[in-house]
Each structure stands twice: as structure tokens, then as C-alpha cells.
Coordinates of C-alpha atoms in Angstrom, one line a residue:
Chain A
V1 CA 160.3 -20.3 117.8
S2 CA 158.0 -22.7 119.6
G3 CA 159.2 -25.7 121.5
M4 CA 160.0 -27.1 124.9
G5 CA 163.3 -28.1 126.6
G6 CA 166.0 -29.1 124.1
S7 CA 163.8 -28.2 121.2
A8 CA 163.3 -24.7 122.4
I9 CA 166.8 -23.7 123.2
G10 CA 167.7 -23.3 119.5
G11 CA 165.4 -20.3 119.5
D12 CA 167.2 -18.7 122.5
L13 CA 170.6 -19.4 120.9
L14 CA 169.5 -17.9 117.6
S15 CA 168.2 -14.8 119.4
D16 CA 171.5 -14.4 121.3
L17 CA 173.5 -14.9 118.1
L18 CA 171.6 -12.4 116.0
V19 CA 170.6 -9.8 118.7
D20 CA 172.8 -7.2 117.0
Q21 CA 171.6 -7.7 113.4
V22 CA 167.9 -8.8 113.2
E23 CA 165.1 -6.3 112.3
V24 CA 162.4 -8.3 114.0
P25 CA 162.4 -9.9 117.5
I26 CA 163.1 -13.7 117.6
I27 CA 160.9 -14.9 120.4
T28 CA 161.1 -18.3 122.0
C29 CA 157.7 -19.6 123.2
R30 CA 157.6 -22.3 125.8
G31 CA 154.1 -23.5 126.7
Y32 CA 150.6 -24.2 125.3
H33 CA 149.9 -20.8 123.8
L34 CA 151.4 -18.3 121.4
P35 CA 151.4 -14.6 122.5
S36 CA 148.6 -12.6 120.9
Y37 CA 151.0 -10.6 118.7
V38 CA 151.9 -13.8 116.7
R39 CA 149.5 -13.3 113.9
E40 CA 149.1 -13.7 110.1
G41 CA 152.4 -12.8 108.6
A42 CA 154.5 -14.2 111.5
L43 CA 157.0 -17.0 110.8
V44 CA 156.6 -19.7 113.3
F45 CA 159.2 -22.5 113.7
T46 CA 157.4 -25.4 115.4
I47 CA 160.2 -27.6 116.9
S48 CA 159.6 -30.9 118.7
Y49 CA 162.2 -33.6 118.3
S50 CA 159.8 -36.4 119.1
G51 CA 156.9 -34.7 117.3
N52 CA 154.7 -35.6 120.2
T53 CA 155.3 -32.7 122.7
E54 CA 151.8 -31.6 123.6
E55 CA 152.6 -28.0 124.3
T56 CA 154.2 -27.7 120.9
L57 CA 151.3 -29.4 119.2
S58 CA 149.0 -26.9 120.9
T59 CA 151.0 -23.9 119.6
F60 CA 151.2 -25.6 116.1
L61 CA 147.4 -25.7 116.0
E62 CA 147.2 -22.0 117.1
A63 CA 149.7 -21.0 114.5
L64 CA 147.7 -22.7 111.7
K65 CA 144.4 -21.1 112.9
R66 CA 146.0 -17.7 112.9
K67 CA 147.3 -18.3 109.4
C68 CA 151.0 -17.9 110.4
M69 CA 153.7 -19.2 108.1
V70 CA 154.7 -22.4 109.8
I71 CA 157.8 -24.5 109.4
A72 CA 158.1 -27.7 111.5
I73 CA 161.4 -29.3 112.6
T74 CA 160.9 -32.9 113.9
S75 CA 161.9 -36.5 113.6
G76 CA 158.4 -37.8 113.3
G77 CA 155.4 -38.3 115.6
R78 CA 152.1 -36.6 115.4
L79 CA 153.7 -33.3 114.2
A80 CA 155.2 -35.0 111.1
Y81 CA 151.9 -36.8 110.4
L82 CA 149.9 -33.5 110.7
C83 CA 152.4 -31.6 108.5
R84 CA 152.1 -34.2 105.8
K85 CA 148.3 -34.1 105.9
L86 CA 148.1 -30.3 106.1
K87 CA 151.0 -29.7 103.6
V88 CA 153.1 -27.7 106.1
P89 CA 156.8 -27.7 105.2
I90 CA 158.8 -29.9 107.4
L91 CA 162.6 -30.4 108.1
D92 CA 163.2 -34.0 108.9
V93 CA 165.7 -34.8 111.7
P94 CA 167.1 -38.3 112.2
E95 CA 165.1 -40.5 114.6
G96 CA 166.3 -42.4 117.6
M97 CA 168.5 -39.9 119.5
V98 CA 168.1 -38.5 123.0
P99 CA 166.1 -35.3 122.2
R100 CA 168.7 -33.0 123.9
A101 CA 171.5 -34.6 121.9
A102 CA 169.8 -33.6 118.7
L103 CA 170.6 -29.9 119.3
P104 CA 172.7 -29.5 116.2
Y105 CA 169.8 -30.8 114.0
L106 CA 167.3 -28.5 115.7
F107 CA 169.5 -25.4 115.9
I108 CA 171.6 -25.3 112.7
P109 CA 168.5 -25.3 110.4
L110 CA 167.4 -22.1 112.1
I111 CA 170.7 -20.5 111.3
I112 CA 170.7 -21.7 107.7
L113 CA 167.1 -20.5 107.2
A114 CA 167.8 -17.2 108.9
E115 CA 170.4 -16.7 106.2
R116 CA 168.1 -18.0 103.4
F117 CA 165.4 -15.5 104.6
N118 CA 167.9 -12.6 104.5
V119 CA 167.6 -12.1 108.2
A120 CA 171.4 -12.3 108.7
K121 CA 174.6 -12.8 106.6
G122 CA 177.8 -14.8 106.8
L123 CA 176.4 -17.5 109.0
R124 CA 177.3 -20.4 106.8
E125 CA 181.0 -19.7 107.2
Q126 CA 180.6 -19.4 111.0
V127 CA 178.9 -22.8 111.1
K128 CA 181.8 -24.4 109.1
A129 CA 184.4 -22.8 111.3
A130 CA 182.5 -23.9 114.4
V131 CA 182.4 -27.5 113.2
S132 CA 186.2 -27.5 112.6
L133 CA 186.7 -26.1 116.1
L134 CA 184.5 -28.8 117.7
M135 CA 186.3 -31.5 115.7
A136 CA 189.6 -30.4 117.2
M137 CA 188.1 -30.1 120.7
R138 CA 186.7 -33.6 120.5
D139 CA 190.2 -35.0 120.9
E140 CA 191.0 -32.7 123.8
L141 CA 187.9 -33.7 125.8
G142 CA 187.7 -37.4 125.0
P143 CA 187.4 -40.2 127.6
D144 CA 191.0 -41.3 127.0
V145 CA 192.5 -37.9 127.9
P146 CA 193.4 -37.9 131.6
E147 CA 191.8 -35.3 133.9
E148 CA 194.9 -33.1 134.1
E149 CA 194.7 -32.3 130.4
N150 CA 190.9 -32.7 130.0
R151 CA 189.0 -29.5 130.8
A152 CA 185.6 -31.3 130.8
K153 CA 186.7 -34.0 133.2
E154 CA 188.3 -31.4 135.5
L155 CA 185.2 -29.3 135.6
A156 CA 183.0 -32.3 136.4
S157 CA 185.2 -33.4 139.2
R158 CA 185.3 -29.9 140.7
I159 CA 181.5 -29.6 140.4
M160 CA 181.0 -33.1 141.9
G161 CA 179.0 -32.9 145.2
T162 CA 177.8 -29.3 144.6
V163 CA 174.8 -27.6 142.9
P164 CA 176.2 -25.9 139.8
V165 CA 174.9 -22.3 139.0
V166 CA 175.9 -21.1 135.5
Y167 CA 176.4 -17.3 134.8
G168 CA 176.6 -16.0 131.2
F169 CA 176.4 -12.6 129.6
G170 CA 175.5 -11.3 126.1
H171 CA 175.8 -14.1 123.5
L172 CA 176.4 -16.6 126.3
R173 CA 173.0 -16.2 128.0
A174 CA 171.2 -19.0 126.3
V175 CA 174.4 -21.1 126.5
A176 CA 174.3 -20.6 130.3
Y177 CA 170.6 -21.7 130.3
R178 CA 171.4 -24.8 128.1
L179 CA 174.2 -25.9 130.4
K180 CA 172.0 -25.6 133.5
T181 CA 169.4 -27.9 131.8
Q182 CA 172.2 -30.3 130.8
F183 CA 173.3 -30.6 134.4
N184 CA 169.7 -31.3 135.3
E185 CA 169.0 -33.9 132.6
N186 CA 172.3 -35.6 132.1
S187 CA 173.9 -35.3 135.6
K188 CA 170.6 -35.4 137.6
V189 CA 171.6 -32.6 139.9
P190 CA 169.7 -29.4 140.7
S191 CA 171.3 -26.5 138.7
F192 CA 170.4 -22.9 138.0
Y193 CA 171.5 -20.0 135.8
N194 CA 171.5 -16.3 135.6
C195 CA 173.0 -13.4 133.5
I196 CA 175.6 -10.7 134.0
P197 CA 174.9 -7.8 134.5
D198 CA 171.3 -8.7 135.7
L199 CA 172.4 -10.7 138.6
N200 CA 174.4 -7.8 140.1
H201 CA 171.0 -6.2 140.8
D202 CA 169.5 -8.9 143.0
E203 CA 170.8 -12.5 143.0
I204 CA 174.3 -11.4 144.2
V205 CA 172.7 -10.4 147.6
G206 CA 171.6 -14.0 148.1
W207 CA 175.2 -15.2 148.5
E208 CA 175.4 -13.1 151.7
G209 CA 173.4 -15.8 153.4
E210 CA 175.0 -18.1 156.0
E211 CA 177.4 -20.9 154.9
A212 CA 174.8 -23.6 155.5
L213 CA 172.8 -22.1 152.6
T214 CA 175.5 -21.1 150.2
K215 CA 178.3 -23.6 150.7
G216 CA 176.6 -26.3 148.6
F217 CA 176.8 -24.3 145.3
S218 CA 179.5 -24.0 142.7
V219 CA 179.4 -21.0 140.4
I220 CA 180.5 -21.3 136.8
F221 CA 181.3 -18.1 134.9
L222 CA 181.2 -18.3 131.1
R223 CA 183.9 -16.0 129.7
S224 CA 184.6 -14.5 126.3
P225 CA 187.2 -12.4 124.6
R226 CA 184.3 -10.2 123.6
E227 CA 183.6 -9.0 127.1
G228 CA 183.7 -5.3 127.3
P229 CA 185.6 -3.6 130.2
E230 CA 182.3 -3.2 132.0
V231 CA 181.3 -6.8 131.9
K232 CA 184.8 -7.9 132.8
A233 CA 184.9 -5.6 135.8
R234 CA 181.4 -6.9 136.9
I235 CA 182.5 -10.5 136.7
E236 CA 185.7 -9.9 138.7
L237 CA 183.7 -7.9 141.3
T238 CA 181.1 -10.7 141.5
K239 CA 183.8 -13.3 142.0
Q240 CA 185.4 -11.3 144.8
I241 CA 182.1 -10.9 146.6
I242 CA 181.0 -14.5 146.4
A243 CA 184.5 -16.0 147.0
G244 CA 184.5 -17.9 150.3
K245 CA 180.7 -18.1 150.3
V246 CA 180.2 -20.7 147.6
A247 CA 182.1 -24.0 147.4
R248 CA 183.9 -23.3 144.1
I249 CA 184.2 -20.6 141.4
L250 CA 184.9 -22.1 138.0
E251 CA 185.1 -20.7 134.5
I252 CA 184.6 -21.9 130.9
R253 CA 186.5 -19.8 128.4
A254 CA 185.1 -19.4 124.9
R255 CA 187.3 -20.1 121.9
G256 CA 187.2 -19.3 118.2
S257 CA 186.8 -16.0 116.3
S258 CA 183.1 -15.7 115.7
R259 CA 180.2 -15.4 118.1
L260 CA 178.9 -18.8 116.9
E261 CA 182.2 -20.5 117.5
E262 CA 182.4 -19.0 121.0
M263 CA 178.9 -20.2 121.8
F264 CA 179.6 -23.7 120.5
S265 CA 183.0 -24.0 122.2
V266 CA 181.5 -23.2 125.6
L267 CA 178.5 -25.5 125.0
Y268 CA 180.8 -28.3 124.1
V269 CA 183.0 -28.2 127.1
G270 CA 180.0 -27.8 129.4
E271 CA 177.9 -30.5 127.8
V272 CA 180.7 -33.0 127.9
A273 CA 181.3 -32.0 131.6
S274 CA 177.7 -32.8 132.4
L275 CA 178.2 -36.3 130.9
Y276 CA 181.3 -36.9 132.9
L277 CA 179.5 -35.7 136.0
A278 CA 176.8 -38.2 135.4
L279 CA 179.3 -41.0 135.1
M280 CA 181.1 -39.8 138.3
R281 CA 177.8 -39.8 140.1
G282 CA 177.0 -43.3 138.8
V283 CA 173.8 -42.2 136.9
D284 CA 172.8 -42.9 133.3
P285 CA 172.9 -39.6 131.4
S286 CA 170.7 -40.9 128.6
V287 CA 167.5 -41.5 130.6
T288 CA 165.2 -39.0 132.4
P289 CA 162.7 -40.9 134.5
S290 CA 161.0 -37.8 136.0
I291 CA 160.2 -36.4 132.5
D292 CA 158.8 -39.7 131.5
M293 CA 156.6 -39.8 134.6
V294 CA 155.1 -36.4 133.8
K295 CA 154.5 -37.4 130.2
H296 CA 152.9 -40.6 131.2
G297 CA 150.7 -38.8 133.8
M298 CA 149.6 -36.3 131.2
E299 CA 148.6 -38.9 128.6
K300 CA 145.4 -39.5 130.6
L301 CA 144.1 -36.1 129.6
K302 CA 144.4 -37.1 125.9
L303 CA 145.3 -33.5 125.0
A304 CA 147.6 -34.5 122.1
S305 CA 145.0 -36.6 120.3
R306 CA 142.3 -33.9 120.8
I307 CA 144.7 -31.4 119.2
E308 CA 145.4 -33.8 116.4
E309 CA 141.7 -34.2 115.6
H310 CA 141.2 -30.5 115.7
A311 CA 144.1 -29.9 113.4
L312 CA 142.9 -32.5 110.9
S313 CA 139.5 -30.8 110.9
L314 CA 141.3 -27.7 109.3
M315 CA 142.0 -29.8 106.2
P316 CA 140.4 -28.2 103.1
Chain B
V1 CA 161.0 -1.7 128.7
S2 CA 164.6 -1.1 129.7
G3 CA 165.8 -1.3 133.3
M4 CA 167.6 -3.5 135.8
G5 CA 166.4 -5.4 138.9
G6 CA 163.3 -3.9 140.5
S7 CA 163.1 -1.3 137.7
A8 CA 162.9 -4.0 135.0
I9 CA 160.4 -6.3 136.6
G10 CA 157.5 -4.0 135.7
G11 CA 158.2 -4.8 132.0
D12 CA 158.0 -8.5 132.6
L13 CA 154.8 -8.1 134.7
L14 CA 153.2 -6.0 131.9
S15 CA 154.1 -8.5 129.3
D16 CA 152.6 -11.4 131.4
L17 CA 149.5 -9.3 132.0
L18 CA 148.9 -8.4 128.4
V19 CA 150.2 -11.6 126.6
D20 CA 146.7 -12.4 125.3
Q21 CA 145.8 -8.9 124.0
V22 CA 148.7 -6.9 122.7
E23 CA 149.5 -6.6 119.0
V24 CA 153.2 -5.9 119.5
P25 CA 155.7 -7.7 121.7
I26 CA 156.6 -6.1 125.0
I27 CA 160.3 -6.9 125.6
T28 CA 162.2 -6.3 128.8
C29 CA 165.8 -5.4 128.2
R30 CA 168.3 -5.9 131.0
G31 CA 171.8 -4.8 130.1
Y32 CA 173.9 -2.2 128.3
H33 CA 172.4 -2.6 124.8
L34 CA 169.0 -2.6 123.1
P35 CA 168.4 -5.4 120.6
S36 CA 168.9 -4.3 116.9
Y37 CA 165.2 -4.5 116.2
V38 CA 164.5 -1.6 118.5
R39 CA 164.5 1.2 116.0
E40 CA 162.8 4.5 115.0
G41 CA 159.1 4.0 115.8
A42 CA 159.7 1.8 118.9
L43 CA 158.4 3.0 122.2
V44 CA 161.1 2.7 124.9
F45 CA 160.3 3.0 128.5
T46 CA 163.6 3.8 130.3
I47 CA 163.1 2.9 134.0
S48 CA 165.7 3.5 136.7
Y49 CA 164.4 4.3 140.2
S50 CA 167.7 6.1 141.2
G51 CA 168.2 7.5 137.7
N52 CA 171.8 6.5 137.9
T53 CA 171.8 2.8 136.8
E54 CA 174.6 2.7 134.2
E55 CA 173.1 -0.1 132.1
T56 CA 169.9 1.9 131.8
L57 CA 171.6 5.1 131.0
S58 CA 173.5 3.3 128.2
T59 CA 170.2 2.0 126.6
F60 CA 168.7 5.5 127.1
L61 CA 171.5 6.9 125.0
E62 CA 171.1 4.2 122.4
A63 CA 167.3 4.8 122.2
L64 CA 167.9 8.5 121.6
K65 CA 170.5 7.9 118.9
R66 CA 168.1 5.5 117.2
K67 CA 165.3 8.1 117.4
C68 CA 163.0 5.9 119.4
M69 CA 160.1 7.4 121.3
V70 CA 161.4 7.5 124.8
I71 CA 159.6 7.9 128.1
A72 CA 161.6 7.9 131.3
I73 CA 160.3 6.7 134.7
T74 CA 162.7 7.8 137.6
S75 CA 163.0 9.6 140.9
G76 CA 165.9 11.8 139.8
G77 CA 169.6 11.3 139.2
R78 CA 171.4 11.6 135.8
L79 CA 168.4 10.3 134.0
A80 CA 166.0 13.0 135.2
Y81 CA 168.7 15.6 134.5
L82 CA 169.3 14.4 131.0
C83 CA 165.5 14.1 130.3
R84 CA 165.1 17.8 131.3
K85 CA 168.0 18.9 129.2
L86 CA 166.9 16.9 126.2
K87 CA 163.2 17.4 126.6
V88 CA 162.4 13.7 127.0
P89 CA 159.0 13.1 128.8
I90 CA 159.5 11.9 132.3
L91 CA 157.3 10.4 135.0
D92 CA 158.4 11.5 138.4
V93 CA 158.5 8.9 141.2
P94 CA 158.9 9.9 144.9
E95 CA 162.5 9.8 146.1
G96 CA 164.0 8.2 149.1
M97 CA 162.6 4.7 148.9
V98 CA 164.4 1.3 148.6
P99 CA 164.2 0.9 144.8
R100 CA 162.5 -2.5 144.9
A101 CA 159.8 -1.1 147.2
A102 CA 159.0 1.5 144.5
L103 CA 157.5 -1.2 142.3
P104 CA 153.9 0.2 142.3
Y105 CA 155.4 3.6 141.1
L106 CA 157.4 1.9 138.4
F107 CA 154.8 -0.7 137.2
I108 CA 151.4 1.1 137.5
P109 CA 152.4 3.9 135.1
L110 CA 153.1 1.2 132.5
I111 CA 149.6 -0.2 132.9
I112 CA 148.0 3.3 132.7
L113 CA 150.0 4.2 129.6
A114 CA 149.2 0.9 127.9
E115 CA 145.6 1.8 128.3
R116 CA 146.2 5.5 127.2
F117 CA 148.1 4.2 124.0
N118 CA 145.1 1.8 123.3
V119 CA 147.3 -1.2 123.7
A120 CA 144.8 -2.7 126.2
K121 CA 141.4 -2.0 127.8
G122 CA 139.8 -2.1 131.2
L123 CA 143.0 -2.0 133.1
R124 CA 142.1 1.0 135.3
E125 CA 139.3 -0.9 136.9
Q126 CA 141.6 -3.9 137.5
V127 CA 144.1 -1.5 139.2
K128 CA 141.4 -0.1 141.5
A129 CA 140.1 -3.6 142.4
A130 CA 143.7 -4.7 143.1
V131 CA 144.3 -1.8 145.4
S132 CA 141.1 -2.7 147.4
L133 CA 142.2 -6.3 147.6
L134 CA 145.7 -5.4 148.9
M135 CA 144.2 -3.0 151.5
A136 CA 142.1 -5.9 152.9
M137 CA 145.1 -8.2 152.8
R138 CA 147.3 -5.7 154.6
D139 CA 145.3 -6.4 157.8
E140 CA 145.6 -10.2 157.4
L141 CA 149.4 -10.1 157.0
G142 CA 150.4 -7.4 159.5
P143 CA 153.0 -7.9 162.2
D144 CA 150.3 -8.0 164.9
V145 CA 148.6 -11.0 163.4
P146 CA 150.0 -14.3 164.9
E147 CA 151.6 -16.9 162.7
E148 CA 148.7 -19.3 162.8
E149 CA 146.5 -16.8 161.1
N150 CA 149.2 -15.0 159.0
R151 CA 150.0 -16.6 155.7
A152 CA 153.2 -14.5 155.2
K153 CA 154.6 -15.3 158.6
E154 CA 153.8 -19.0 158.2
L155 CA 155.5 -19.1 154.8
A156 CA 158.6 -17.4 156.1
S157 CA 158.9 -19.7 159.0
R158 CA 158.5 -22.8 156.7
I159 CA 161.1 -21.4 154.3
M160 CA 163.6 -20.6 157.1
G161 CA 166.8 -22.6 156.8
T162 CA 166.1 -23.6 153.2
V163 CA 166.8 -22.2 149.7
P164 CA 163.4 -21.1 148.2
V165 CA 162.7 -22.0 144.6
V166 CA 159.6 -20.3 143.2
Y167 CA 157.6 -22.0 140.3
G168 CA 155.0 -19.9 138.4
F169 CA 153.0 -20.4 135.2
G170 CA 151.2 -18.1 132.7
H171 CA 150.5 -14.7 134.2
L172 CA 152.5 -15.7 137.4
R173 CA 155.8 -16.2 135.6
A174 CA 157.2 -12.7 136.3
V175 CA 155.6 -12.9 139.7
A176 CA 157.7 -16.0 140.4
Y177 CA 160.8 -14.2 139.2
R178 CA 160.1 -11.1 141.3
L179 CA 159.6 -13.2 144.5
K180 CA 163.0 -15.0 143.8
T181 CA 164.7 -11.6 143.7
Q182 CA 162.9 -10.4 146.8
F183 CA 164.2 -13.5 148.7
N184 CA 167.6 -12.6 147.4
E185 CA 167.5 -8.9 148.3
N186 CA 165.3 -8.7 151.4
S187 CA 166.0 -12.1 153.0
K188 CA 169.7 -12.5 151.8
V189 CA 169.3 -16.1 150.8
P190 CA 170.0 -17.8 147.5
S191 CA 166.8 -18.3 145.6
F192 CA 165.8 -19.4 142.1
Y193 CA 162.7 -19.6 140.0
N194 CA 161.3 -21.5 137.0
C195 CA 158.1 -21.9 135.1
I196 CA 155.4 -24.6 134.5
P197 CA 155.3 -26.3 132.0
D198 CA 158.9 -25.5 131.0
L199 CA 160.5 -27.1 134.0
N200 CA 158.8 -30.4 133.3
H201 CA 161.2 -30.7 130.4
D202 CA 164.5 -30.4 132.3
E203 CA 164.7 -29.0 135.8
I204 CA 162.5 -31.7 137.3
V205 CA 165.2 -34.3 136.6
G206 CA 167.6 -32.3 138.8
W207 CA 165.5 -33.2 141.9
E208 CA 166.4 -36.9 141.3
G209 CA 169.8 -36.1 142.8
E210 CA 170.8 -37.4 146.1
E211 CA 169.4 -35.9 149.3
A212 CA 172.6 -34.0 150.1
L213 CA 172.0 -31.9 147.0
T214 CA 168.2 -31.5 147.1
K215 CA 167.2 -31.5 150.8
G216 CA 168.3 -27.9 151.3
F217 CA 165.6 -26.5 149.0
S218 CA 162.0 -25.6 149.5
V219 CA 159.8 -25.3 146.4
I220 CA 156.9 -22.7 146.3
F221 CA 154.2 -23.2 143.7
L222 CA 152.2 -20.2 142.7
R223 CA 148.6 -21.3 142.1
S224 CA 145.7 -19.7 140.4
P225 CA 142.0 -20.4 139.8
R226 CA 142.8 -19.7 136.1
E227 CA 145.0 -22.9 135.8
G228 CA 143.7 -25.1 133.0
P229 CA 143.4 -28.8 133.6
E230 CA 146.8 -29.4 131.9
V231 CA 148.6 -27.0 134.2
K232 CA 146.9 -28.3 137.3
A233 CA 147.8 -31.9 136.4
R234 CA 151.4 -30.8 135.7
I235 CA 151.7 -29.1 139.1
E236 CA 150.2 -32.1 140.9
L237 CA 152.5 -34.5 139.1
T238 CA 155.6 -32.3 139.8
K239 CA 154.7 -32.2 143.5
Q240 CA 154.4 -36.0 143.6
I241 CA 157.8 -36.4 141.9
I242 CA 159.7 -34.0 144.1
A243 CA 158.0 -34.9 147.4
G244 CA 160.5 -36.4 149.8
K245 CA 163.4 -35.0 147.8
V246 CA 163.1 -31.3 148.8
A247 CA 162.7 -30.0 152.3
R248 CA 159.3 -28.5 151.8
I249 CA 156.6 -28.0 149.2
L250 CA 154.6 -24.7 149.7
E251 CA 152.0 -22.8 147.8
I252 CA 150.8 -19.3 147.4
R253 CA 147.2 -19.1 146.1
A254 CA 146.1 -16.1 144.0
R255 CA 143.0 -14.2 145.0
G256 CA 140.7 -11.7 143.2
S257 CA 138.8 -11.9 140.0
S258 CA 141.2 -10.3 137.4
R259 CA 144.6 -11.3 136.2
L260 CA 146.1 -8.2 137.8
E261 CA 144.5 -8.8 141.1
E262 CA 145.8 -12.4 141.1
M263 CA 149.3 -11.2 140.3
F264 CA 149.3 -8.5 143.0
S265 CA 147.8 -10.8 145.6
V266 CA 150.5 -13.4 145.1
L267 CA 153.2 -10.7 145.0
Y268 CA 152.0 -9.2 148.2
V269 CA 152.0 -12.5 150.3
G270 CA 155.4 -13.4 148.9
E271 CA 157.0 -10.0 149.4
V272 CA 155.8 -9.7 152.9
A273 CA 157.0 -13.3 153.6
S274 CA 160.5 -12.2 152.3
L275 CA 160.5 -9.4 154.9
Y276 CA 159.5 -11.7 157.7
L277 CA 162.2 -14.2 156.6
A278 CA 164.7 -11.3 156.8
L279 CA 163.6 -10.5 160.4
M280 CA 163.7 -14.2 161.4
R281 CA 167.2 -14.5 160.0
G282 CA 168.3 -11.3 161.8
V283 CA 169.2 -9.4 158.7
D284 CA 168.1 -5.9 157.6
P285 CA 165.8 -6.2 154.6
S286 CA 166.4 -2.6 153.6
V287 CA 170.1 -2.7 152.8
T288 CA 172.0 -4.7 150.0
P289 CA 175.7 -4.5 150.7
S290 CA 176.7 -6.7 147.7
I291 CA 174.9 -4.5 145.2
D292 CA 176.5 -1.4 146.7
M293 CA 180.0 -3.0 146.5
V294 CA 179.5 -3.7 142.8
K295 CA 178.2 -0.2 142.1
H296 CA 181.1 1.3 144.0
G297 CA 183.6 -0.9 142.1
M298 CA 182.0 0.1 138.8
E299 CA 182.3 3.8 139.5
K300 CA 186.0 3.7 138.7
L301 CA 185.2 3.1 135.0
K302 CA 183.3 6.4 134.9
L303 CA 180.8 4.9 132.4
A304 CA 177.8 6.9 133.6
S305 CA 179.5 10.2 133.3
R306 CA 180.8 9.3 129.8
I307 CA 177.3 8.4 128.8
E308 CA 176.0 11.7 130.2
E309 CA 178.5 13.7 128.2
H310 CA 177.6 11.8 125.1
A311 CA 173.9 12.3 125.6
L312 CA 174.3 16.0 126.2
S313 CA 176.3 16.3 122.9
L314 CA 173.0 15.3 121.2
M315 CA 171.4 18.5 122.3
P316 CA 170.3 20.5 119.3

């Protein structure tokens, strides 16, 4: 799965979701180049919401040249144009959204196709159940529900003024990463993530630092009924060790009966919290000036149009 | 490559080193379980410096049950004991070091074996050249060399009082991650990492936050003569955007002519800087009380001894 930012995270989520059932690795590739082992016979999902992400266009060209099987997911742009010219299958996504808000359009097709390609089973039912769960949660987290009864508002208000660090395990690893990026993009705050049990082998020592360094952080643990006794014990030990060092220790608890429902339920609470945090901080969650500045600066190199020319030259 | 912390990073470094030449993915697995696609025919390196890491013992058992080809790298412990009983090949590493200081013993064998298994070529020469380069650098970074001429001391003193965030690209991704963990473990400070160009799609927006949130961080860019014009432009744009928001912007420049030399030269400067930072902060870089507390807490669950029993029951 090749993409950047909100277009790439679907690959990580799919990999977490299917880690116990797939027979081939699902690799997310962020950057200009595909690894050398992606060759003829590999299935490459090229995902760019805008269709103009230059890194993704670059890997798209590489995938074509290596004769991989390519499927594009995009709302338009150069990628859609090239796919039509070169007869590459394309999944159309509605235009006009903030790219990161298009996650369902970018991720759900991967799940459906995984089932269609016999990579996994029973996922359609999980998607339906997850949608029902989110519909119910929408009412609980809405703007009219006061903070005392609204988990997302409560989270935002406890995170306010701190740097959130999100810790996930197992099927909630990519979810932790996604929430970190949502705090960055929506709330405009520094934010980081890590995974249990990995962080018990290094990052945990960092919280031994003096208060001036640690007191500005809040740590959010993503919890699940699927935690084994080992993971549960590690989380509790970690909480004990960092208590008093960081500003706040928070939790988001997964709901639902399938892995996918759990992933979506945590994502939903965390993403809505990142929006409330933006509003509390008085910033607009829908714009990302720094990303626009980088994109604008990169246009001078004209990489995307050079890639487009090169790709068109492959036409038979 | 299965391992945790300092034992796992060799897998990431190998993957970065060979990303342009291997025909199979090199996956690092941190945690209790191997992904489902690791099956009979897979080559699994089980790495635990102490030999008693419970997550790694758990994946070792899984690899045996799935009839993978297993090679262990360890200094002793339960892993060495089990390998001898079960006739699993083992690479002995000298005992008595701090696990993270054993990186050369845990990483170099992976390189040598990659060449032996015909996964890659010309690596032995790169190792030799890297060793010569590090010998020369040792004199430049030693404790007798004053700060004005000592890049590691200078870095440590500029990081002092801040939370270091390390940004790498390409073959310096795992290097960035390793340095983040060395600041955690050696210097006892929170520290994070990310990669170019990924971070241009999300994390960069976080630095728009108000000074109270961003001013406590220093950002260290890992630079290389191998940067393409796109990467160079991205780094410069990123520096412009975050300048004035973070406390300090620092760089570590790679040296040497091969990828491996570049990786080692950056690692060396950064790792030595993490030691100097520990000394400046008045903490002992060789101990990690938080990790010991977690290990001690986990012993109650007796997971490692249950795994050992189970593994021994596989004896023919």
C-alpha cells in the first residue's frame, strides 16, 4: 500500500487488522520509492486522495515499470488522469473533502478488496457492525452533549495545554499512530505515539527525566478487552512508573465485538477529541498551513509533471 | 528479525541498508507474536542479548512450532539453553555488556549472514570501511577533546534542557529511531523520532502550536550526501517552517562513501552525544531503572518459564 499521511494509514490499519490471517505481508510504503522486493506479481494499492501527491505518483510510476498489478484509489488529480490514459483500474472517491476526513473511503475499499481477493474472510459483516456502532456513538459524542457525558469533549479538555502521546498495542498500533497525526493536523499540537510492549524496552526510561522535561505531556493508553494478561500487566506497570511524571494519564477504551469495531470505536473517540481540542485552542481543524507551504515550495522542482510525462511515455 | 529494544534495531537497520537490493521483505517483529505470514520456509532471526526477553522467547516458540528456519543471536539465558537442547543454531555474543551497547554484536552478524545467504553483495568491504571510519572518529569524539572541536559534546550541550526529536530519511530512518531510544535509555529524557518525507504530511502541522507546547523541543535532522534534490528541498523547507517554534535545530552529517558507513557514522556521533548528555544531566547512562521495574513486575506472571517448558516439550 503506497501513500502518504491520511492516504497511507489505511495500509497500516489493514495490516494490523489482518496480522493473524494473511499469508503475505501487507507493507505500507511512505516515500518516493518502492522497496526492491516489490516486483512483478505484487499487488500495489496506490492511494492519494488528491491524486497529486508527488511521492505517491513516483511509486505509481515505479510500480508500472516493474509490471506490478496496480489499483489506484483517488478522487482525481494527475493520478486519476494517468490511470485513465494507461488503463489502470481506479476506485473513485468523492472530491472536495479534507484528505484525512476521507479515511473511510480510502480504508474500507482495502478491506472489501482483501475479502474479494480471498486474503481474509468475514470482513463485510465486521464493516456493517462497525458502521452501526459508530452511528450509535455519533449521538454520544455530538456537540450538544455536555462534557460530563461526552467522552471526546472530556478527553480534549484534559489534553488541553499538554503534548499528547498515544500508546497502542496489537490491533491498536496503527490507531495510535493515526490519532497522533490527527492531534498534529486537526489540533495543531505536537503529538507522538508508541507501542506496548516495545516502549517498555526504551521509551519508558525517558519519563525518568526531570519534571521540566516530562510535565508537559499527557499519555493516552488505548485499551481493549482483547488485551492478554501480559499486555494488561505491562500497561498497569507503565502507568505506575510514569504517574506523577507526566501531566495526565488518559485512556480510550475500545467497544464492539470484532477487531475492526474496536479499531473504529477508538479512532472515532480520538478523532472527535482532536476536533474539540482544535476548537478549544481556537484553531481551524480543517486547514493545514504548514503542509501547504511544503507543497507549494516543492512545486518549483516540477517533480510531479516530470513523473506524469514519464508515465505517459509508457503508453503502448 | 524478532527482538525488542536494542536487540530489534539490527533488523530495522538491515532493512534500511538493503531496501534497494533484497528480493524478500526483511520484517522486524517487536512483541509476543509473529505475523501469520511467517511460516515454514521463513528465516527467523531470534535476537535477545540477555536471552531472557519474554516477548522474544514467545516468538522463538512460535517460530519452532511453525517449522521456520531459526537462528538465535544471544549471550546466554533461557534462549541459549533452549537452542542447545533443541539443536537450534546459535551465534554467541560476549556476556556482561549493557544490551544496547552490544549493537555491533547483534547487527553485524545479520549483515554477514545476509551476504552468506546471497541476499546482498559487497557488504564485508563496507563493514571493514565502516570500522576504519569509526576508529578515526573515536579520537575526534573522545572525552579529552574540548567541546569546540568535539561534535558529540557540542550536540549534547545544545540538546541539554530540551526534548530531542530526531528526523531521518531513507537509509537513516532506523538510525533516527535508534538515536531516539539512546536518548531515552542513556540520557533519561523523553525523545521522539520521525521520517522525511512522511512528517511533511502530518507532524509538521504540530509545530504550529503555541510556544508553550513547542519551545521545549530540539529537532535533529540526519543529513547525507545521498539526499536527492527532493529530500534536500523538504528538509530545508521543514527547517524554515519550524524555525523559531522549537528551541533548536541541529544536524548530524553522515560521513564515508557507502550506505553502511553513513549509517554508522551518524549512529556513532549521536550515541556518544547521548552519553555526554547523560553525564551533563548527572545521570548514569548504564542503568535503566524503569525497564528493570517492568521486568521485575512481569516475572510474577511466570511467562518465560511457561514458554521454556512448552519449548522443551517439542524435543523429539
